[in-house]
PDB file of C-alpha atoms and ligand atoms in Angstrom:
ATOM      1  CA  MET U  11       0.000   0.000   0.000  1.00 55.00           C
ATOM      2  CA  ASP U  12       1.486   3.416  -0.912  1.00 63.00           C
ATOM      3  CA  PRO U  13       1.429   6.207   1.723  1.00 61.00           C
ATOM      4  CA  SER U  14      -1.409   8.211   0.140  1.00 77.00           C
ATOM      5  CA  ASN U  15      -3.505   5.065   0.110  1.00 79.00           C
ATOM      6  CA  ALA U  16      -2.726   4.534   3.790  1.00 81.00           C
ATOM      7  CA  THR U  17      -3.995   8.040   4.577  1.00 90.00           C
ATOM      8  CA  ILE U  18      -7.248   7.451   2.703  1.00 86.00           C
ATOM      9  CA  VAL U  19      -7.828   4.176   4.542  1.00 88.00           C
ATOM     10  CA  ASP U  20      -7.019   5.897   7.863  1.00 91.00           C
ATOM     11  CA  GLN U  21      -9.590   8.605   7.143  1.00 93.00           C
ATOM     12  CA  LEU U  22     -12.230   6.048   6.247  1.00 95.00           C
ATOM     13  CA  LYS U  23     -11.356   4.099   9.362  1.00 96.00           C
ATOM     14  CA  ALA U  24     -11.785   7.238  11.472  1.00 96.00           C
ATOM     15  CA  SER U  25     -15.322   7.784  10.063  1.00 96.00           C
ATOM     16  CA  LEU U  26     -16.132   4.139  10.630  1.00 97.00           C
ATOM     17  CA  ASP U  27     -14.841   4.226  14.199  1.00 97.00           C
ATOM     18  CA  GLN U  28     -16.983   7.289  14.878  1.00 98.00           C
ATOM     19  CA  VAL U  29     -20.102   5.559  13.567  1.00 98.00           C
ATOM     20  CA  LYS U  30     -19.322   2.417  15.593  1.00 98.00           C
ATOM     21  CA  GLU U  31     -18.779   4.494  18.712  1.00 98.00           C
ATOM     22  CA  ARG U  32     -22.142   6.214  18.213  1.00 98.00           C
ATOM     23  CA  ILE U  33     -23.801   2.794  17.774  1.00 98.00           C
ATOM     24  CA  ARG U  34     -22.090   1.565  20.941  1.00 98.00           C
ATOM     25  CA  ALA U  35     -23.224   4.633  22.915  1.00 98.00           C
ATOM     26  CA  ALA U  36     -26.831   4.311  21.674  1.00 98.00           C
ATOM     27  CA  ALA U  37     -26.821   0.607  22.580  1.00 98.00           C
ATOM     28  CA  ALA U  38     -25.509   1.436  26.056  1.00 98.00           C
ATOM     29  CA  ARG U  39     -28.235   4.056  26.582  1.00 97.00           C
ATOM     30  CA  SER U  40     -30.891   1.443  25.905  1.00 97.00           C
ATOM     31  CA  GLY U  41     -29.216  -1.392  27.802  1.00 98.00           C
ATOM     32  CA  ARG U  42     -28.400  -3.380  24.685  1.00 98.00           C
ATOM     33  CA  ASP U  43     -25.330  -5.398  23.771  1.00 98.00           C
ATOM     34  CA  PRO U  44     -23.649  -3.536  20.858  1.00 97.00           C
ATOM     35  CA  LYS U  45     -22.781  -6.928  19.335  1.00 97.00           C
ATOM     36  CA  GLU U  46     -26.483  -7.327  18.469  1.00 97.00           C
ATOM     37  CA  ILE U  47     -26.126  -4.488  15.951  1.00 98.00           C
ATOM     38  CA  ARG U  48     -24.516  -5.017  12.560  1.00 98.00           C
ATOM     39  CA  LEU U  49     -23.376  -2.167  10.356  1.00 98.00           C
ATOM     40  CA  VAL U  50     -24.340  -2.290   6.686  1.00 98.00           C
ATOM     41  CA  ALA U  51     -22.125   0.152   4.755  1.00 98.00           C
ATOM     42  CA  VAL U  52     -24.255   1.537   1.935  1.00 98.00           C
ATOM     43  CA  THR U  53     -22.201   1.838  -1.256  1.00 98.00           C
ATOM     44  CA  LYS U  54     -24.644   3.063  -3.904  1.00 97.00           C
ATOM     45  CA  THR U  55     -22.612   5.459  -6.151  1.00 96.00           C
ATOM     46  CA  VAL U  56     -19.422   4.596  -4.204  1.00 97.00           C
ATOM     47  CA  PRO U  57     -16.686   3.560  -6.666  1.00 96.00           C
ATOM     48  CA  ILE U  58     -14.776   0.276  -6.451  1.00 97.00           C
ATOM     49  CA  PRO U  59     -11.436   1.653  -5.131  1.00 95.00           C
ATOM     50  CA  ARG U  60     -13.238   3.225  -2.208  1.00 95.00           C
ATOM     51  CA  ILE U  61     -14.965  -0.074  -1.448  1.00 97.00           C
ATOM     52  CA  GLN U  62     -11.525  -1.691  -1.414  1.00 96.00           C
ATOM     53  CA  HIS U  63     -10.465   0.891   1.178  1.00 95.00           C
ATOM     54  CA  ALA U  64     -13.570   0.185   3.230  1.00 96.00           C
ATOM     55  CA  ILE U  65     -12.727  -3.533   3.246  1.00 96.00           C
ATOM     56  CA  GLU U  66      -9.211  -2.686   4.425  1.00 94.00           C
ATOM     57  CA  ALA U  67     -10.750  -0.495   7.123  1.00 94.00           C
ATOM     58  CA  GLY U  68     -12.764  -3.476   8.340  1.00 95.00           C
ATOM     59  CA  VAL U  69     -16.223  -3.239   6.734  1.00 97.00           C
ATOM     60  CA  ALA U  70     -17.827  -6.687   6.571  1.00 97.00           C
ATOM     61  CA  ILE U  71     -21.284  -5.976   5.079  1.00 98.00           C
ATOM     62  CA  PHE U  72     -22.153  -3.780   2.118  1.00 98.00           C
ATOM     63  CA  GLY U  73     -25.593  -2.603   1.018  1.00 98.00           C
ATOM     64  CA  GLU U  74     -26.463  -1.873  -2.611  1.00 98.00           C
ATOM     65  CA  ASN U  75     -29.641  -0.450  -4.166  1.00 98.00           C
ATOM     66  CA  TYR U  76     -29.316  -1.398  -7.826  1.00 98.00           C
ATOM     67  CA  ILE U  77     -28.635  -4.824  -9.334  1.00 97.00           C
ATOM     68  CA  GLN U  78     -26.735  -3.455 -12.314  1.00 96.00           C
ATOM     69  CA  GLU U  79     -24.421  -1.340 -10.169  1.00 96.00           C
ATOM     70  CA  ALA U  80     -23.899  -4.102  -7.615  1.00 98.00           C
ATOM     71  CA  ARG U  81     -22.960  -6.793 -10.105  1.00 97.00           C
ATOM     72  CA  ASN U  82     -19.500  -5.428 -11.019  1.00 96.00           C
ATOM     73  CA  LYS U  83     -18.696  -4.626  -7.429  1.00 98.00           C
ATOM     74  CA  ILE U  84     -19.652  -8.047  -6.121  1.00 98.00           C
ATOM     75  CA  GLU U  85     -17.743  -9.733  -8.931  1.00 97.00           C
ATOM     76  CA  THR U  86     -14.672  -7.599  -8.160  1.00 97.00           C
ATOM     77  CA  PHE U  87     -14.660  -8.561  -4.485  1.00 98.00           C
ATOM     78  CA  LYS U  88     -15.843 -12.147  -4.793  1.00 96.00           C
ATOM     79  CA  ASN U  89     -12.731 -13.513  -3.068  1.00 96.00           C
ATOM     80  CA  GLN U  90     -12.999 -11.141  -0.100  1.00 96.00           C
ATOM     81  CA  PRO U  91     -14.691 -12.165   3.143  1.00 95.00           C
ATOM     82  CA  VAL U  92     -17.551  -9.668   2.831  1.00 98.00           C
ATOM     83  CA  SER U  93     -21.297 -10.005   2.627  1.00 98.00           C
ATOM     84  CA  TRP U  94     -23.650  -8.120   0.285  1.00 98.00           C
ATOM     85  CA  HIS U  95     -27.183  -7.026   1.137  1.00 98.00           C
ATOM     86  CA  PHE U  96     -29.785  -5.760  -1.324  1.00 98.00           C
ATOM     87  CA  ILE U  97     -31.559  -2.688   0.089  1.00 98.00           C
ATOM     88  CA  GLY U  98     -33.217  -1.106  -2.961  1.00 98.00           C
ATOM     89  CA  HIS U  99     -36.588  -1.647  -4.577  1.00 97.00           C
ATOM     90  CA  LEU U 100     -36.539  -5.030  -6.308  1.00 98.00           C
ATOM     91  CA  GLN U 101     -38.596  -5.804  -9.404  1.00 97.00           C
ATOM     92  CA  SER U 102     -39.684  -9.408  -9.818  1.00 98.00           C
ATOM     93  CA  ASN U 103     -37.884  -9.675 -13.153  1.00 98.00           C
ATOM     94  CA  LYS U 104     -34.581  -8.990 -11.339  1.00 98.00           C
ATOM     95  CA  ALA U 105     -35.190 -11.603  -8.614  1.00 98.00           C
ATOM     96  CA  LYS U 106     -32.926 -14.053 -10.436  1.00 98.00           C
ATOM     97  CA  TYR U 107     -29.926 -11.720 -10.089  1.00 98.00           C
ATOM     98  CA  ALA U 108     -30.706 -10.830  -6.493  1.00 98.00           C
ATOM     99  CA  VAL U 109     -30.629 -14.518  -5.555  1.00 98.00           C
ATOM    100  CA  ARG U 110     -27.263 -15.035  -7.239  1.00 98.00           C
ATOM    101  CA  LEU U 111     -25.646 -11.940  -5.773  1.00 98.00           C
ATOM    102  CA  PHE U 112     -26.984 -11.222  -2.288  1.00 98.00           C
ATOM    103  CA  ASP U 113     -26.894 -12.894   1.123  1.00 98.00           C
ATOM    104  CA  LEU U 114     -29.869 -10.905   2.407  1.00 98.00           C
ATOM    105  CA  VAL U 115     -32.661  -9.073   0.556  1.00 98.00           C
ATOM    106  CA  HIS U 116     -34.085  -6.349   2.852  1.00 98.00           C
ATOM    107  CA  THR U 117     -36.935  -5.281   0.610  1.00 98.00           C
ATOM    108  CA  VAL U 118     -39.545  -7.976  -0.043  1.00 98.00           C
ATOM    109  CA  ASP U 119     -42.707  -5.932  -0.501  1.00 98.00           C
ATOM    110  CA  SER U 120     -45.197  -8.137  -2.362  1.00 98.00           C
ATOM    111  CA  ILE U 121     -46.358 -11.709  -2.650  1.00 98.00           C
ATOM    112  CA  LYS U 122     -45.446 -11.630  -6.337  1.00 98.00           C
ATOM    113  CA  LEU U 123     -41.822 -10.755  -5.557  1.00 98.00           C
ATOM    114  CA  ALA U 124     -41.660 -13.334  -2.751  1.00 98.00           C
ATOM    115  CA  ARG U 125     -42.907 -16.087  -5.090  1.00 98.00           C
ATOM    116  CA  GLU U 126     -40.382 -15.181  -7.761  1.00 98.00           C
ATOM    117  CA  LEU U 127     -37.504 -15.056  -5.243  1.00 98.00           C
ATOM    118  CA  ASP U 128     -38.598 -18.456  -3.929  1.00 98.00           C
ATOM    119  CA  ARG U 129     -38.730 -19.906  -7.436  1.00 98.00           C
ATOM    120  CA  GLN U 130     -35.328 -18.501  -8.402  1.00 98.00           C
ATOM    121  CA  ALA U 131     -33.736 -19.578  -5.116  1.00 98.00           C
ATOM    122  CA  GLY U 132     -35.049 -23.090  -5.755  1.00 98.00           C
ATOM    123  CA  LYS U 133     -33.512 -23.125  -9.229  1.00 98.00           C
ATOM    124  CA  HIS U 134     -30.258 -21.852  -7.769  1.00 97.00           C
ATOM    125  CA  GLY U 135     -30.237 -24.499  -5.023  1.00 98.00           C
ATOM    126  CA  LYS U 136     -30.280 -21.901  -2.283  1.00 98.00           C
ATOM    127  CA  VAL U 137     -32.399 -20.831   0.645  1.00 98.00           C
ATOM    128  CA  GLN U 138     -32.589 -17.046   0.357  1.00 98.00           C
ATOM    129  CA  ASP U 139     -32.638 -14.976   3.540  1.00 98.00           C
ATOM    130  CA  VAL U 140     -35.113 -12.098   3.279  1.00 98.00           C
ATOM    131  CA  LEU U 141     -36.653  -9.258   5.253  1.00 98.00           C
ATOM    132  CA  ILE U 142     -40.108  -7.821   4.617  1.00 98.00           C
ATOM    133  CA  GLN U 143     -40.146  -4.078   4.000  1.00 98.00           C
ATOM    134  CA  VAL U 144     -42.906  -2.401   5.970  1.00 98.00           C
ATOM    135  CA  ASN U 145     -44.224   1.045   5.050  1.00 97.00           C
ATOM    136  CA  ILE U 146     -45.066   2.027   8.628  1.00 95.00           C
ATOM    137  CA  SER U 147     -45.795   5.655   7.708  1.00 90.00           C
ATOM    138  CA  GLU U 148     -47.966   4.553   4.735  1.00 90.00           C
ATOM    139  CA  GLU U 149     -46.451   7.261   2.558  1.00 88.00           C
ATOM    140  CA  ALA U 150     -47.658   6.774  -1.021  1.00 87.00           C
ATOM    141  CA  THR U 151     -44.148   7.333  -2.402  1.00 87.00           C
ATOM    142  CA  LYS U 152     -42.551   4.586  -0.306  1.00 89.00           C
ATOM    143  CA  SER U 153     -42.274   0.878  -1.044  1.00 93.00           C
ATOM    144  CA  GLY U 154     -43.322  -1.680   1.496  1.00 96.00           C
ATOM    145  CA  VAL U 155     -46.464  -3.349   2.765  1.00 97.00           C
ATOM    146  CA  SER U 156     -48.758  -1.769   5.339  1.00 96.00           C
ATOM    147  CA  GLU U 157     -48.654  -3.073   8.893  1.00 95.00           C
ATOM    148  CA  LYS U 158     -51.981  -4.783   8.210  1.00 94.00           C
ATOM    149  CA  GLU U 159     -50.700  -6.624   5.144  1.00 96.00           C
ATOM    150  CA  THR U 160     -47.512  -7.737   6.882  1.00 97.00           C
ATOM    151  CA  LEU U 161     -49.047 -10.706   8.693  1.00 96.00           C
ATOM    152  CA  MET U 162     -50.333 -12.188   5.441  1.00 96.00           C
ATOM    153  CA  LEU U 163     -47.079 -11.666   3.557  1.00 98.00           C
ATOM    154  CA  ALA U 164     -44.996 -12.975   6.466  1.00 98.00           C
ATOM    155  CA  GLY U 165     -47.201 -16.067   6.701  1.00 97.00           C
ATOM    156  CA  ALA U 166     -46.822 -16.687   2.969  1.00 98.00           C
ATOM    157  CA  VAL U 167     -43.033 -16.222   3.028  1.00 98.00           C
ATOM    158  CA  CYS U 168     -42.738 -18.628   5.967  1.00 96.00           C
ATOM    159  CA  GLY U 169     -44.496 -21.239   3.859  1.00 96.00           C
ATOM    160  CA  MET U 170     -42.030 -20.960   0.979  1.00 98.00           C
ATOM    161  CA  ALA U 171     -39.408 -23.699   0.848  1.00 98.00           C
ATOM    162  CA  HIS U 172     -36.573 -21.578  -0.521  1.00 98.00           C
ATOM    163  CA  LEU U 173     -37.051 -18.399   1.487  1.00 98.00           C
ATOM    164  CA  ARG U 174     -36.178 -17.835   5.117  1.00 97.00           C
ATOM    165  CA  LEU U 175     -37.808 -14.850   6.789  1.00 98.00           C
ATOM    166  CA  ARG U 176     -35.201 -13.206   9.027  1.00 98.00           C
ATOM    167  CA  GLY U 177     -37.046 -10.036  10.029  1.00 98.00           C
ATOM    168  CA  PHE U 178     -38.315  -6.660   8.894  1.00 98.00           C
ATOM    169  CA  MET U 179     -37.069  -3.401   7.389  1.00 98.00           C
ATOM    170  CA  THR U 180     -38.489   0.103   7.343  1.00 98.00           C
ATOM    171  CA  MET U 181     -37.689   3.649   6.237  1.00 97.00           C
ATOM    172  CA  PRO U 182     -39.523   6.326   8.201  1.00 96.00           C
ATOM    173  CA  PRO U 183     -40.279   9.700   6.610  1.00 93.00           C
ATOM    174  CA  PHE U 184     -37.301  12.066   6.526  1.00 91.00           C
ATOM    175  CA  PHE U 185     -37.176  14.416   9.525  1.00 95.00           C
ATOM    176  CA  ASP U 186     -34.578  17.064  10.385  1.00 95.00           C
ATOM    177  CA  GLU U 187     -35.058  15.969  13.956  1.00 97.00           C
ATOM    178  CA  PRO U 188     -34.249  12.240  14.287  1.00 97.00           C
ATOM    179  CA  GLU U 189     -36.273  11.982  17.479  1.00 98.00           C
ATOM    180  CA  ARG U 190     -39.427  12.248  15.351  1.00 97.00           C
ATOM    181  CA  ALA U 191     -38.577   8.944  13.639  1.00 97.00           C
ATOM    182  CA  ARG U 192     -38.720   7.096  16.972  1.00 98.00           C
ATOM    183  CA  PRO U 193     -42.422   6.098  16.853  1.00 98.00           C
ATOM    184  CA  TYR U 194     -41.921   4.440  13.444  1.00 97.00           C
ATOM    185  CA  PHE U 195     -38.961   2.414  14.697  1.00 98.00           C
ATOM    186  CA  ALA U 196     -40.861   1.433  17.833  1.00 98.00           C
ATOM    187  CA  SER U 197     -43.838   0.343  15.696  1.00 98.00           C
ATOM    188  CA  LEU U 198     -41.664  -1.957  13.586  1.00 98.00           C
ATOM    189  CA  ARG U 199     -40.202  -3.537  16.741  1.00 98.00           C
ATOM    190  CA  GLN U 200     -43.675  -4.110  18.175  1.00 98.00           C
ATOM    191  CA  LEU U 201     -44.888  -5.549  14.881  1.00 98.00           C
ATOM    192  CA  ARG U 202     -41.932  -7.970  14.801  1.00 98.00           C
ATOM    193  CA  ASP U 203     -42.603  -9.070  18.366  1.00 97.00           C
ATOM    194  CA  ARG U 204     -46.280  -9.676  17.601  1.00 96.00           C
ATOM    195  CA  LEU U 205     -45.601 -11.630  14.392  1.00 96.00           C
ATOM    196  CA  ARG U 206     -42.920 -13.764  16.012  1.00 94.00           C
ATOM    197  CA  THR U 207     -45.497 -14.904  18.509  1.00 93.00           C
ATOM    198  CA  GLU U 208     -48.410 -15.263  16.088  1.00 93.00           C
ATOM    199  CA  LEU U 209     -46.444 -17.119  13.423  1.00 92.00           C
ATOM    200  CA  LYS U 210     -44.206 -18.948  15.906  1.00 91.00           C
ATOM    201  CA  ILE U 211     -41.068 -17.825  14.097  1.00 90.00           C
ATOM    202  CA  GLN U 212     -38.314 -17.352  16.628  1.00 85.00           C
ATOM    203  CA  ASP U 213     -35.703 -17.242  13.863  1.00 86.00           C
ATOM    204  CA  CYS U 214     -36.979 -13.877  12.684  1.00 94.00           C
ATOM    205  CA  ALA U 215     -35.426 -11.211  14.875  1.00 96.00           C
ATOM    206  CA  GLU U 216     -33.776  -8.771  12.492  1.00 98.00           C
ATOM    207  CA  LEU U 217     -34.835  -5.137  12.406  1.00 98.00           C
ATOM    208  CA  SER U 218     -33.229  -3.227   9.537  1.00 98.00           C
ATOM    209  CA  MET U 219     -33.753   0.412  10.427  1.00 98.00           C
ATOM    210  CA  GLY U 220     -31.716   3.583  10.786  1.00 98.00           C
ATOM    211  CA  MET U 221     -29.638   5.571   8.299  1.00 98.00           C
ATOM    212  CA  THR U 222     -27.096   8.404   8.691  1.00 98.00           C
ATOM    213  CA  GLY U 223     -29.673  10.868   9.997  1.00 97.00           C
ATOM    214  CA  ASP U 224     -31.434   8.671  12.518  1.00 98.00           C
ATOM    215  CA  PHE U 225     -29.466   5.486  13.307  1.00 98.00           C
ATOM    216  CA  GLU U 226     -28.906   6.255  16.989  1.00 98.00           C
ATOM    217  CA  VAL U 227     -32.641   6.492  17.625  1.00 98.00           C
ATOM    218  CA  ALA U 228     -33.120   3.283  15.607  1.00 98.00           C
ATOM    219  CA  VAL U 229     -30.545   1.465  17.763  1.00 98.00           C
ATOM    220  CA  GLU U 230     -32.271   2.689  20.912  1.00 98.00           C
ATOM    221  CA  GLU U 231     -35.501   1.211  19.511  1.00 98.00           C
ATOM    222  CA  GLY U 232     -34.003  -2.190  18.724  1.00 98.00           C
ATOM    223  CA  ALA U 233     -32.315  -2.036  15.283  1.00 98.00           C
ATOM    224  CA  THR U 234     -30.117  -5.063  14.540  1.00 98.00           C
ATOM    225  CA  LEU U 235     -29.021  -3.828  11.092  1.00 98.00           C
ATOM    226  CA  VAL U 236     -28.270  -0.144  10.471  1.00 98.00           C
ATOM    227  CA  ARG U 237     -27.804   0.967   6.852  1.00 98.00           C
ATOM    228  CA  ILE U 238     -25.300   3.813   6.721  1.00 98.00           C
ATOM    229  CA  GLY U 239     -23.794   5.529   3.688  1.00 98.00           C
ATOM    230  CA  THR U 240     -23.128   9.244   4.122  1.00 98.00           C
ATOM    231  CA  ALA U 241     -21.637   9.082   7.633  1.00 98.00           C
ATOM    232  CA  ILE U 242     -19.008   6.636   6.347  1.00 97.00           C
ATOM    233  CA  PHE U 243     -18.312   7.697   2.757  1.00 96.00           C
ATOM    234  CA  GLY U 244     -19.387  11.363   2.765  1.00 95.00           C
ATOM    235  CA  GLU U 245     -22.109  13.020   0.679  1.00 94.00           C
ATOM    236  CA  ARG U 246     -23.069  11.192  -2.503  1.00 93.00           C
ATOM    237  CA  ALA U 247     -22.452  13.000  -5.797  1.00 81.00           C
TER     238      ALA U 247
HETATM  239  C1  LIG O 321     -29.101   5.265   0.518  1.00 87.59           C
HETATM  240  C2  LIG O 321     -29.770   4.404   1.516  1.00 87.59           C
HETATM  241  C3  LIG O 321     -29.288   4.304   2.832  1.00 87.59           C
HETATM  242  C4  LIG O 321     -28.104   5.106   3.366  1.00 87.59           C
HETATM  243  O1  LIG O 321     -28.448   6.455   3.499  1.00 87.59           O
HETATM  244  P1  LIG O 321     -27.478   7.493   4.228  1.00 87.59           P
HETATM  245  O2  LIG O 321     -28.400   8.584   4.630  1.00 87.59           O
HETATM  246  O3  LIG O 321     -26.461   7.909   3.218  1.00 87.59           O
HETATM  247  O4  LIG O 321     -26.851   6.827   5.388  1.00 87.59           O
HETATM  248  C5  LIG O 321     -29.933   3.423   3.688  1.00 87.59           C
HETATM  249  N1  LIG O 321     -30.998   2.687   3.301  1.00 87.59           N
HETATM  250  C6  LIG O 321     -31.489   2.771   2.044  1.00 87.59           C
HETATM  251  C7  LIG O 321     -32.664   1.939   1.686  1.00 87.59           C
HETATM  252  C8  LIG O 321     -30.898   3.629   1.128  1.00 87.59           C
HETATM  253  O5  LIG O 321     -31.415   3.717  -0.106  1.00 87.59           O
END
């Protein structure tokens, strides 16, 4: 590694350490073990050399929003010990690629998509881990099922041989004040707790919630996966 490279990795590592420290502090405030919380470094628009630096700085999980963009990146780093999560909106006709490329799909938002993921996972000889995306705020512009529809979709996914439901994901509305996102995070946690009991699925504990602007509140409310881009890599172009 040349010296300038070392500086870049050090800077990235400093941002990462800051984010991890903030996660640790938020976990401590709510009496949680920080080990329960995994950091997903969101790399949409982040170029390959910078992802290499992030791996050197210790990132273990990356989140991508677009299949096309993710493909090259995942291919480039296929021999590295890192995991890739799909966090964007997924169209059924891209399910095939999602199954080949990603360890966890955070954004199952319809029965149609679930069926296609199940079918493709079967063809690929894989059991695909998935989360259901819940539109807690019921904003028309957001993907995800309503709280009401979640029970039905979760029940259906649990019945599919090649899918394994691991938990739930949500994106609250954007607020300048992160504290205002708290009720949405709390609602997703309560929904998960209720569905785990009703569907008898203990293996379904993940809560993917919290981004750069609100991840500390999300951790306080039970997040197990936080999806963070800007606080690690800086503003996107
Ligand atoms: C872009 C994105 C993120 C990361 O957002 P930041 O504010 O940059 O941390 C997280 N989740 C999803 C679904 C995203 O699209």
